[in-house]
Amino acid sequence: MTDAAKSKFTPRVFSGIQPTNHLQLGNYLGAVKRFVEMQNSGIETIYCIVDLHAITVWQDPADLQNATRELAASYIASGLDPKRSILFNQSQVPGHAELGWIFNCVARMGWMNRMTQWKDKAGKDAEKASLGLFAYPSLMAADILLYHATHVPVGEDQKQHVELTRDIAIKFNHDFKVGFFPVTQPVIEGAATRVMSLRDGSKKMSKSDPSDASRINLTDDADTVAQKFRKARTDSEPLPETLEGLKDRPEARNLVNIYAALAEMTPEAVIGEYAGQGFGTFKPALADLAVSKLSPIADEMKRLMADPAEIDRILGDGAERANAIAEPILAKTYDIVGLIRSRRT
Ligand code: ATP
Ligand code: MG
């Protein structure tokens, strides 16, 4: 935490995940598992299902609704408690879109053009990408700053967007001569901050990757998990004696990191245990470990998904609580900017 954040802003955690497809292992290890740890540490935690981000690329409406409820079920099944954390979907709190617009007028085109996620996701034909996809990071800044969040647990791929959030807060504070928005800290920790694709050690695992074999989904059954790890691309060398030996072996390093994060061990300790062993031994051990950790979550998700009305009730309750925090911050922002907002005051 910066000194400024320490003195002025109460520690508050915010993070979100897009309801696109099923949650994958990277989302679980890099984000959700760490959301749970932060909740359990006693700090105030707000976790969002960012459906407005999801629609920056085409989503079938029925699939989107289903993915939103499924992500809520994944959060809860992974250990997020709707009483201790605020859990809700973004579109139910209008302040995200409202502050997002204000930040569109603070952020600069040049900043957005440098975002690697924009370049990756827009691909070669950026002319055909939605305007929303380009503005995505400024909406993300709004998600975070609408709650004056001081800490944002995310995977490594989101670091640049949190840095942009800081730039937006600094520019807003500077332009309007206020100290209103905190300069938020990204929290990127643990062995699995960047889980790589099982098919390509140079690409991160993603829930929207067209290849299902590239990732482990939280909903995969035990046979599928075992098969995906068995087929994961690796070299043919045994595991080395030290971590240093994994330096130029990204696929092997990825599997060791996944094992470490699932077992809550350091990668060094995993190497200590499996040094000299081939993938014929390591991959099945990893699959067994993954199934033992993930199958209780998948079972609980199934149980929760049988009652969608209860999930909607939890999201509605969370949205009300989120809105109660957001509303005074938004009202003050309107006031700072010079926008009259008498209808709600
Ligand atoms: P999409 O392909 O739709 O962008 P995604 O898998 O990248 O899906 P997001 O909703 O964009 O998921 O990200 C949710 C959270 O999961 C973020 O905090 C992000 O940093 C984290 N995350 C995503 N992929 C990984 C990964 N491979 N390893 C670690 N963390 C990840
Ligand atoms: Mg992503």
Short mmCIF file of C-alpha atoms and ligand atoms in Angstrom, two decimals:
data_model
loop_
_atom_site.label_atom_id
_atom_site.label_comp_id
_atom_site.label_asym_id
_atom_site.label_seq_id
_atom_site.Cartn_x
_atom_site.Cartn_y
_atom_site.Cartn_z
CA MET A 1 0.00 0.00 0.00
CA THR A 2 1.29 3.49 -0.80
CA ASP A 3 1.65 5.94 2.05
CA ALA A 4 -1.16 8.04 0.57
CA ALA A 5 -3.47 5.03 0.41
CA LYS A 6 -2.47 4.12 3.95
CA SER A 7 -3.35 7.48 5.41
CA LYS A 8 -6.52 8.29 3.54
CA PHE A 9 -8.24 5.20 2.18
CA THR A 10 -9.54 2.24 4.12
CA PRO A 11 -8.10 -1.00 2.72
CA ARG A 12 -10.68 -2.48 0.39
CA VAL A 13 -10.29 -5.25 -2.19
CA PHE A 14 -12.08 -5.32 -5.53
CA SER A 15 -11.69 -7.76 -8.41
CA GLY A 16 -13.79 -9.23 -11.19
CA ILE A 17 -13.97 -11.98 -13.77
CA GLN A 18 -15.81 -12.01 -17.09
CA PRO A 19 -18.70 -14.48 -17.47
CA THR A 20 -17.36 -15.90 -20.72
CA ASN A 21 -17.42 -19.69 -21.00
CA HIS A 22 -16.43 -21.84 -17.97
CA LEU A 23 -13.86 -20.82 -15.37
CA GLN A 24 -10.43 -22.29 -16.19
CA LEU A 25 -7.62 -23.39 -13.90
CA GLY A 26 -5.65 -20.14 -14.42
CA ASN A 27 -8.65 -18.09 -13.28
CA TYR A 28 -8.98 -20.31 -10.23
CA LEU A 29 -5.31 -20.29 -9.19
CA GLY A 30 -4.45 -16.75 -10.32
CA ALA A 31 -7.65 -15.10 -9.14
CA VAL A 32 -10.49 -16.90 -7.30
CA LYS A 33 -8.35 -18.91 -4.87
CA ARG A 34 -6.61 -15.67 -3.92
CA PHE A 35 -9.94 -13.83 -3.63
CA VAL A 36 -10.87 -16.40 -0.99
CA GLU A 37 -7.59 -15.92 0.89
CA MET A 38 -8.15 -12.17 0.98
CA GLN A 39 -11.73 -12.59 2.18
CA ASN A 40 -10.52 -14.92 4.91
CA SER A 41 -7.85 -12.45 5.99
CA GLY A 42 -10.66 -10.20 7.20
CA ILE A 43 -10.18 -7.28 4.77
CA GLU A 44 -13.34 -5.88 3.10
CA THR A 45 -13.79 -7.70 -0.24
CA ILE A 46 -15.97 -6.95 -3.26
CA TYR A 47 -16.00 -9.48 -6.11
CA CYS A 48 -17.80 -8.75 -9.33
CA ILE A 49 -18.95 -10.74 -12.33
CA VAL A 50 -18.08 -8.30 -15.07
CA ASP A 51 -20.84 -8.92 -17.59
CA LEU A 52 -20.40 -5.48 -19.21
CA HIS A 53 -16.83 -6.48 -20.06
CA ALA A 54 -18.03 -9.79 -21.48
CA ILE A 55 -20.21 -8.09 -24.10
CA THR A 56 -17.23 -6.24 -25.60
CA VAL A 57 -17.08 -9.37 -27.78
CA TRP A 58 -20.18 -11.17 -29.04
CA GLN A 59 -22.04 -13.23 -26.42
CA ASP A 60 -25.13 -15.28 -27.07
CA PRO A 61 -27.69 -13.77 -24.62
CA ALA A 62 -28.85 -17.08 -23.13
CA ASP A 63 -25.24 -18.30 -22.78
CA LEU A 64 -24.29 -15.03 -21.08
CA GLN A 65 -27.02 -15.41 -18.46
CA ASN A 66 -26.01 -18.98 -17.84
CA ALA A 67 -22.29 -18.10 -17.61
CA THR A 68 -23.08 -15.29 -15.14
CA ARG A 69 -24.93 -17.68 -12.82
CA GLU A 70 -22.27 -20.33 -13.28
CA LEU A 71 -19.51 -17.87 -12.35
CA ALA A 72 -21.47 -16.88 -9.23
CA ALA A 73 -21.72 -20.59 -8.39
CA SER A 74 -17.95 -20.98 -8.98
CA TYR A 75 -17.20 -18.11 -6.64
CA ILE A 76 -19.33 -19.55 -3.88
CA ALA A 77 -18.22 -23.16 -4.44
CA SER A 78 -14.58 -22.01 -4.25
CA GLY A 79 -15.15 -20.51 -0.80
CA LEU A 80 -16.43 -16.98 -1.31
CA ASP A 81 -19.15 -16.32 1.22
CA PRO A 82 -21.88 -13.94 0.02
CA LYS A 83 -22.21 -12.64 3.57
CA ARG A 84 -18.53 -11.88 4.13
CA SER A 85 -17.81 -10.66 0.61
CA ILE A 86 -20.04 -8.63 -1.69
CA LEU A 87 -20.76 -10.77 -4.78
CA PHE A 88 -22.70 -9.26 -7.67
CA ASN A 89 -22.83 -8.76 -11.42
CA GLN A 90 -21.59 -5.46 -12.76
CA SER A 91 -24.61 -4.48 -14.88
CA GLN A 92 -26.83 -4.33 -11.78
CA VAL A 93 -24.87 -1.36 -10.41
CA PRO A 94 -25.27 1.50 -12.93
CA GLY A 95 -22.35 3.44 -11.44
CA HIS A 96 -19.85 1.21 -13.32
CA ALA A 97 -21.07 2.44 -16.71
CA GLU A 98 -21.49 6.00 -15.48
CA LEU A 99 -18.00 6.32 -14.02
CA GLY A 100 -16.67 4.39 -17.03
CA TRP A 101 -17.95 7.17 -19.28
CA ILE A 102 -16.29 9.86 -17.18
CA PHE A 103 -13.02 7.89 -17.32
CA ASN A 104 -13.37 7.59 -21.13
CA CYS A 105 -13.00 11.35 -21.04
CA VAL A 106 -9.94 11.17 -18.75
CA ALA A 107 -8.00 8.33 -20.40
CA ARG A 108 -6.09 9.11 -23.59
CA MET A 109 -6.30 7.23 -26.89
CA GLY A 110 -2.53 6.71 -26.78
CA TRP A 111 -2.80 4.92 -23.42
CA MET A 112 -5.46 2.56 -24.77
CA ASN A 113 -3.52 1.89 -27.96
CA ARG A 114 -0.64 0.52 -25.90
CA MET A 115 -2.72 -2.11 -24.09
CA THR A 116 -1.45 -5.58 -25.01
CA GLN A 117 -4.85 -7.18 -24.34
CA TRP A 118 -6.41 -4.81 -26.89
CA LYS A 119 -3.76 -5.77 -29.44
CA ASP A 120 -4.18 -9.49 -28.72
CA LYS A 121 -7.96 -9.52 -28.70
CA ALA A 122 -8.59 -7.10 -31.57
CA GLY A 123 -6.05 -9.03 -33.64
CA LYS A 124 -5.16 -8.00 -37.14
CA ASP A 125 -8.56 -6.58 -37.96
CA ALA A 126 -8.87 -3.91 -35.25
CA GLU A 127 -11.26 -1.92 -37.47
CA LYS A 128 -13.88 -4.57 -36.85
CA ALA A 129 -13.43 -4.73 -33.04
CA SER A 130 -16.09 -3.05 -30.90
CA LEU A 131 -15.50 0.37 -29.41
CA GLY A 132 -16.23 -1.27 -26.06
CA LEU A 133 -13.25 -3.60 -26.44
CA PHE A 134 -10.98 -0.59 -26.96
CA ALA A 135 -12.45 1.22 -23.93
CA TYR A 136 -12.37 -1.94 -21.76
CA PRO A 137 -9.51 -0.73 -19.49
CA SER A 138 -11.27 2.50 -18.65
CA LEU A 139 -14.40 0.59 -17.60
CA MET A 140 -12.11 -1.62 -15.51
CA ALA A 141 -10.66 1.49 -13.86
CA ALA A 142 -14.24 2.53 -13.07
CA ASP A 143 -15.00 -0.91 -11.57
CA ILE A 144 -12.11 -0.50 -9.16
CA LEU A 145 -12.32 3.19 -8.36
CA LEU A 146 -16.11 3.26 -7.95
CA TYR A 147 -15.41 1.58 -4.59
CA HIS A 148 -12.16 3.42 -3.84
CA ALA A 149 -10.56 -0.03 -3.83
CA THR A 150 -6.96 0.02 -2.61
CA HIS A 151 -5.97 -3.52 -3.66
CA VAL A 152 -6.82 -5.59 -6.73
CA PRO A 153 -5.86 -9.28 -6.81
CA VAL A 154 -5.39 -10.31 -10.45
CA GLY A 155 -3.29 -12.55 -12.67
CA GLU A 156 -0.16 -11.23 -14.34
CA ASP A 157 -2.02 -10.47 -17.62
CA GLN A 158 -4.08 -7.76 -15.89
CA LYS A 159 -1.11 -5.86 -14.47
CA GLN A 160 -1.07 -3.37 -17.33
CA HIS A 161 -4.77 -2.60 -16.85
CA VAL A 162 -4.29 -1.94 -13.14
CA GLU A 163 -1.39 0.35 -14.00
CA LEU A 164 -3.71 2.20 -16.37
CA THR A 165 -6.24 2.46 -13.53
CA ARG A 166 -3.54 4.15 -11.49
CA ASP A 167 -2.79 6.53 -14.37
CA ILE A 168 -6.47 7.43 -14.64
CA ALA A 169 -6.75 8.07 -10.88
CA ILE A 170 -3.61 10.23 -10.94
CA LYS A 171 -4.77 12.24 -13.97
CA PHE A 172 -8.28 12.74 -12.55
CA ASN A 173 -6.84 13.88 -9.19
CA HIS A 174 -4.42 16.18 -11.00
CA ASP A 175 -6.91 17.65 -13.51
CA PHE A 176 -9.48 18.45 -10.83
CA LYS A 177 -6.93 19.27 -8.09
CA VAL A 178 -8.31 16.70 -5.67
CA GLY A 179 -6.97 13.67 -3.83
CA PHE A 180 -10.23 11.84 -4.43
CA PHE A 181 -9.28 8.51 -6.04
CA PRO A 182 -6.77 6.12 -4.45
CA VAL A 183 -3.77 4.94 -6.46
CA THR A 184 -4.66 1.26 -6.36
CA GLN A 185 -2.13 -1.55 -5.88
CA PRO A 186 -2.25 -4.66 -8.05
CA VAL A 187 -1.74 -7.80 -5.94
CA ILE A 188 -0.10 -10.43 -8.13
CA GLU A 189 1.28 -13.19 -5.94
CA GLY A 190 1.85 -16.92 -5.75
CA ALA A 191 3.15 -19.65 -8.03
CA ALA A 192 0.35 -19.36 -10.60
CA THR A 193 0.09 -15.72 -11.61
CA ARG A 194 0.33 -16.73 -15.25
CA VAL A 195 -0.83 -20.27 -16.00
CA MET A 196 0.07 -21.13 -19.58
CA SER A 197 -1.93 -22.98 -22.23
CA LEU A 198 -1.47 -26.77 -22.13
CA ARG A 199 -1.00 -26.73 -25.93
CA ASP A 200 1.38 -23.76 -26.23
CA GLY A 201 3.81 -22.73 -23.48
CA SER A 202 4.04 -19.20 -24.88
CA LYS A 203 0.32 -18.39 -24.55
CA LYS A 204 -1.63 -17.90 -21.34
CA MET A 205 -4.46 -20.28 -20.51
CA SER A 206 -7.77 -18.52 -21.35
CA LYS A 207 -11.39 -19.43 -20.99
CA SER A 208 -12.12 -18.00 -24.44
CA ASP A 209 -9.34 -19.92 -26.25
CA PRO A 210 -11.04 -21.84 -29.09
CA SER A 211 -9.13 -25.01 -28.10
CA ASP A 212 -10.75 -26.75 -25.12
CA ALA A 213 -7.62 -28.94 -24.82
CA SER A 214 -5.58 -25.82 -24.02
CA ARG A 215 -7.15 -25.49 -20.59
CA ILE A 216 -8.58 -27.32 -17.58
CA ASN A 217 -12.14 -26.13 -16.93
CA LEU A 218 -13.48 -26.22 -13.40
CA THR A 219 -16.37 -28.24 -14.82
CA ASP A 220 -14.16 -30.96 -16.41
CA ASP A 221 -14.65 -34.48 -15.03
CA ALA A 222 -11.75 -36.54 -13.65
CA ASP A 223 -11.14 -38.43 -16.93
CA THR A 224 -11.03 -35.23 -18.95
CA VAL A 225 -8.59 -33.61 -16.51
CA ALA A 226 -6.30 -36.65 -16.64
CA GLN A 227 -6.48 -36.79 -20.42
CA LYS A 228 -5.76 -33.06 -20.87
CA PHE A 229 -2.69 -33.24 -18.61
CA ARG A 230 -1.53 -36.45 -20.34
CA LYS A 231 -1.73 -34.71 -23.71
CA ALA A 232 -0.24 -31.42 -22.45
CA ARG A 233 2.73 -30.39 -24.57
CA THR A 234 6.08 -30.95 -22.82
CA ASP A 235 9.65 -31.83 -23.68
CA SER A 236 10.89 -35.35 -23.06
CA GLU A 237 13.49 -34.60 -20.37
CA PRO A 238 12.94 -35.66 -16.76
CA LEU A 239 12.35 -32.93 -14.18
CA PRO A 240 15.64 -31.25 -13.18
CA GLU A 241 17.33 -31.09 -9.77
CA THR A 242 16.80 -27.33 -9.39
CA LEU A 243 14.34 -24.66 -10.56
CA GLU A 244 17.14 -23.09 -12.59
CA GLY A 245 16.96 -26.18 -14.81
CA LEU A 246 13.42 -25.18 -15.90
CA LYS A 247 14.55 -21.82 -17.24
CA ASP A 248 14.23 -22.71 -20.93
CA ARG A 249 11.47 -25.26 -20.48
CA PRO A 250 8.26 -23.17 -20.34
CA GLU A 251 5.85 -26.12 -20.60
CA ALA A 252 7.57 -28.07 -17.83
CA ARG A 253 7.81 -24.94 -15.70
CA ASN A 254 4.07 -24.37 -16.20
CA LEU A 255 3.14 -27.84 -14.94
CA VAL A 256 5.44 -27.44 -11.92
CA ASN A 257 3.86 -24.07 -11.12
CA ILE A 258 0.36 -25.51 -11.40
CA TYR A 259 1.31 -28.37 -9.08
CA ALA A 260 2.84 -25.91 -6.58
CA ALA A 261 -0.21 -23.64 -6.54
CA LEU A 262 -2.66 -26.55 -6.16
CA ALA A 263 -0.61 -28.21 -3.40
CA GLU A 264 0.19 -24.86 -1.74
CA MET A 265 3.89 -25.63 -1.99
CA THR A 266 6.72 -23.61 -3.51
CA PRO A 267 7.90 -24.65 -6.99
CA GLU A 268 11.27 -25.45 -5.37
CA ALA A 269 9.59 -27.94 -3.05
CA VAL A 270 7.83 -29.59 -6.02
CA ILE A 271 11.16 -29.95 -7.82
CA GLY A 272 12.63 -31.32 -4.59
CA GLU A 273 9.99 -34.05 -4.62
CA TYR A 274 10.01 -34.93 -8.33
CA ALA A 275 13.63 -34.28 -9.41
CA GLY A 276 14.75 -36.91 -11.93
CA GLN A 277 11.19 -38.16 -12.58
CA GLY A 278 9.74 -38.15 -16.09
CA PHE A 279 6.38 -36.77 -17.17
CA GLY A 280 5.04 -40.32 -17.22
CA THR A 281 5.08 -40.06 -13.41
CA PHE A 282 4.58 -36.35 -12.91
CA LYS A 283 1.56 -35.83 -15.17
CA PRO A 284 -0.65 -38.48 -13.49
CA ALA A 285 0.36 -37.15 -10.05
CA LEU A 286 -0.61 -33.66 -11.18
CA ALA A 287 -3.92 -34.90 -12.59
CA ASP A 288 -4.75 -36.69 -9.30
CA LEU A 289 -3.91 -33.58 -7.32
CA ALA A 290 -6.00 -31.36 -9.61
CA VAL A 291 -8.99 -33.71 -9.42
CA SER A 292 -8.77 -33.91 -5.62
CA LYS A 293 -8.82 -30.10 -5.37
CA LEU A 294 -11.26 -29.27 -8.16
CA SER A 295 -13.89 -32.02 -8.00
CA PRO A 296 -15.42 -30.86 -4.69
CA ILE A 297 -15.77 -27.39 -6.26
CA ALA A 298 -17.40 -28.82 -9.39
CA ASP A 299 -19.82 -30.87 -7.25
CA GLU A 300 -20.80 -27.83 -5.20
CA MET A 301 -21.24 -25.77 -8.37
CA LYS A 302 -23.68 -28.36 -9.71
CA ARG A 303 -25.65 -28.23 -6.50
CA LEU A 304 -25.82 -24.42 -6.56
CA MET A 305 -26.75 -24.31 -10.24
CA ALA A 306 -29.84 -26.40 -9.51
CA ASP A 307 -31.35 -23.31 -7.84
CA PRO A 308 -30.81 -20.35 -10.20
CA ALA A 309 -33.38 -18.23 -8.32
CA GLU A 310 -31.21 -18.41 -5.21
CA ILE A 311 -28.15 -17.34 -7.22
CA ASP A 312 -30.11 -14.39 -8.63
CA ARG A 313 -31.17 -13.46 -5.11
CA ILE A 314 -27.54 -13.50 -3.90
CA LEU A 315 -26.46 -11.32 -6.87
CA GLY A 316 -29.32 -8.88 -6.25
CA ASP A 317 -28.45 -8.58 -2.57
CA GLY A 318 -24.76 -8.07 -3.43
CA ALA A 319 -25.66 -5.41 -6.00
CA GLU A 320 -27.65 -3.48 -3.41
CA ARG A 321 -24.75 -3.53 -0.98
CA ALA A 322 -22.26 -2.60 -3.72
CA ASN A 323 -24.49 0.25 -4.83
CA ALA A 324 -24.66 1.62 -1.30
CA ILE A 325 -20.86 2.00 -1.31
CA ALA A 326 -20.70 3.26 -4.91
CA GLU A 327 -23.46 5.83 -4.80
CA PRO A 328 -21.81 8.49 -2.55
CA ILE A 329 -18.49 8.06 -4.41
CA LEU A 330 -20.25 8.56 -7.74
CA ALA A 331 -22.25 11.54 -6.46
CA LYS A 332 -19.04 13.18 -5.27
CA THR A 333 -17.37 12.45 -8.63
CA TYR A 334 -20.24 14.17 -10.48
CA ASP A 335 -19.85 17.10 -8.16
CA ILE A 336 -16.07 17.32 -8.73
CA VAL A 337 -16.53 17.16 -12.51
CA GLY A 338 -19.34 19.73 -12.47
CA LEU A 339 -22.18 17.45 -13.51
CA ILE A 340 -25.47 18.30 -11.79
CA ARG A 341 -27.05 15.25 -10.22
CA SER A 342 -29.95 16.59 -8.16
CA ARG A 343 -32.27 13.70 -9.05
CA ARG A 344 -30.65 11.40 -6.51
CA THR A 345 -29.66 13.73 -3.76
P1 ATP B 1 -11.03 -14.32 -21.52
O1 ATP B 1 -10.30 -15.23 -22.45
O2 ATP B 1 -12.51 -14.28 -21.73
O3 ATP B 1 -10.38 -12.96 -21.37
P2 ATP B 1 -9.67 -15.16 -19.13
O4 ATP B 1 -9.45 -16.59 -18.87
O5 ATP B 1 -8.53 -14.32 -19.56
O6 ATP B 1 -10.89 -15.07 -20.13
P3 ATP B 1 -10.66 -13.03 -17.42
O7 ATP B 1 -12.09 -12.95 -17.04
O8 ATP B 1 -10.15 -12.11 -18.49
O9 ATP B 1 -10.33 -14.55 -17.82
O10 ATP B 1 -9.74 -12.84 -16.14
C1 ATP B 1 -10.18 -13.15 -14.82
C2 ATP B 1 -9.03 -13.19 -13.85
O11 ATP B 1 -8.26 -14.38 -14.07
C3 ATP B 1 -8.05 -12.02 -13.98
O12 ATP B 1 -7.61 -11.67 -12.68
C4 ATP B 1 -6.92 -12.61 -14.76
O13 ATP B 1 -5.68 -11.94 -14.53
C5 ATP B 1 -6.90 -14.02 -14.23
N1 ATP B 1 -6.32 -14.95 -15.21
C6 ATP B 1 -6.80 -15.16 -16.46
N2 ATP B 1 -6.06 -16.08 -17.08
C7 ATP B 1 -5.07 -16.43 -16.20
C8 ATP B 1 -3.99 -17.33 -16.27
N3 ATP B 1 -3.76 -18.05 -17.37
N4 ATP B 1 -3.20 -17.47 -15.19
C9 ATP B 1 -3.42 -16.75 -14.06
N5 ATP B 1 -4.41 -15.87 -13.94
C10 ATP B 1 -5.26 -15.70 -15.00
MG MG B 2 -8.82 -12.26 -20.06
#
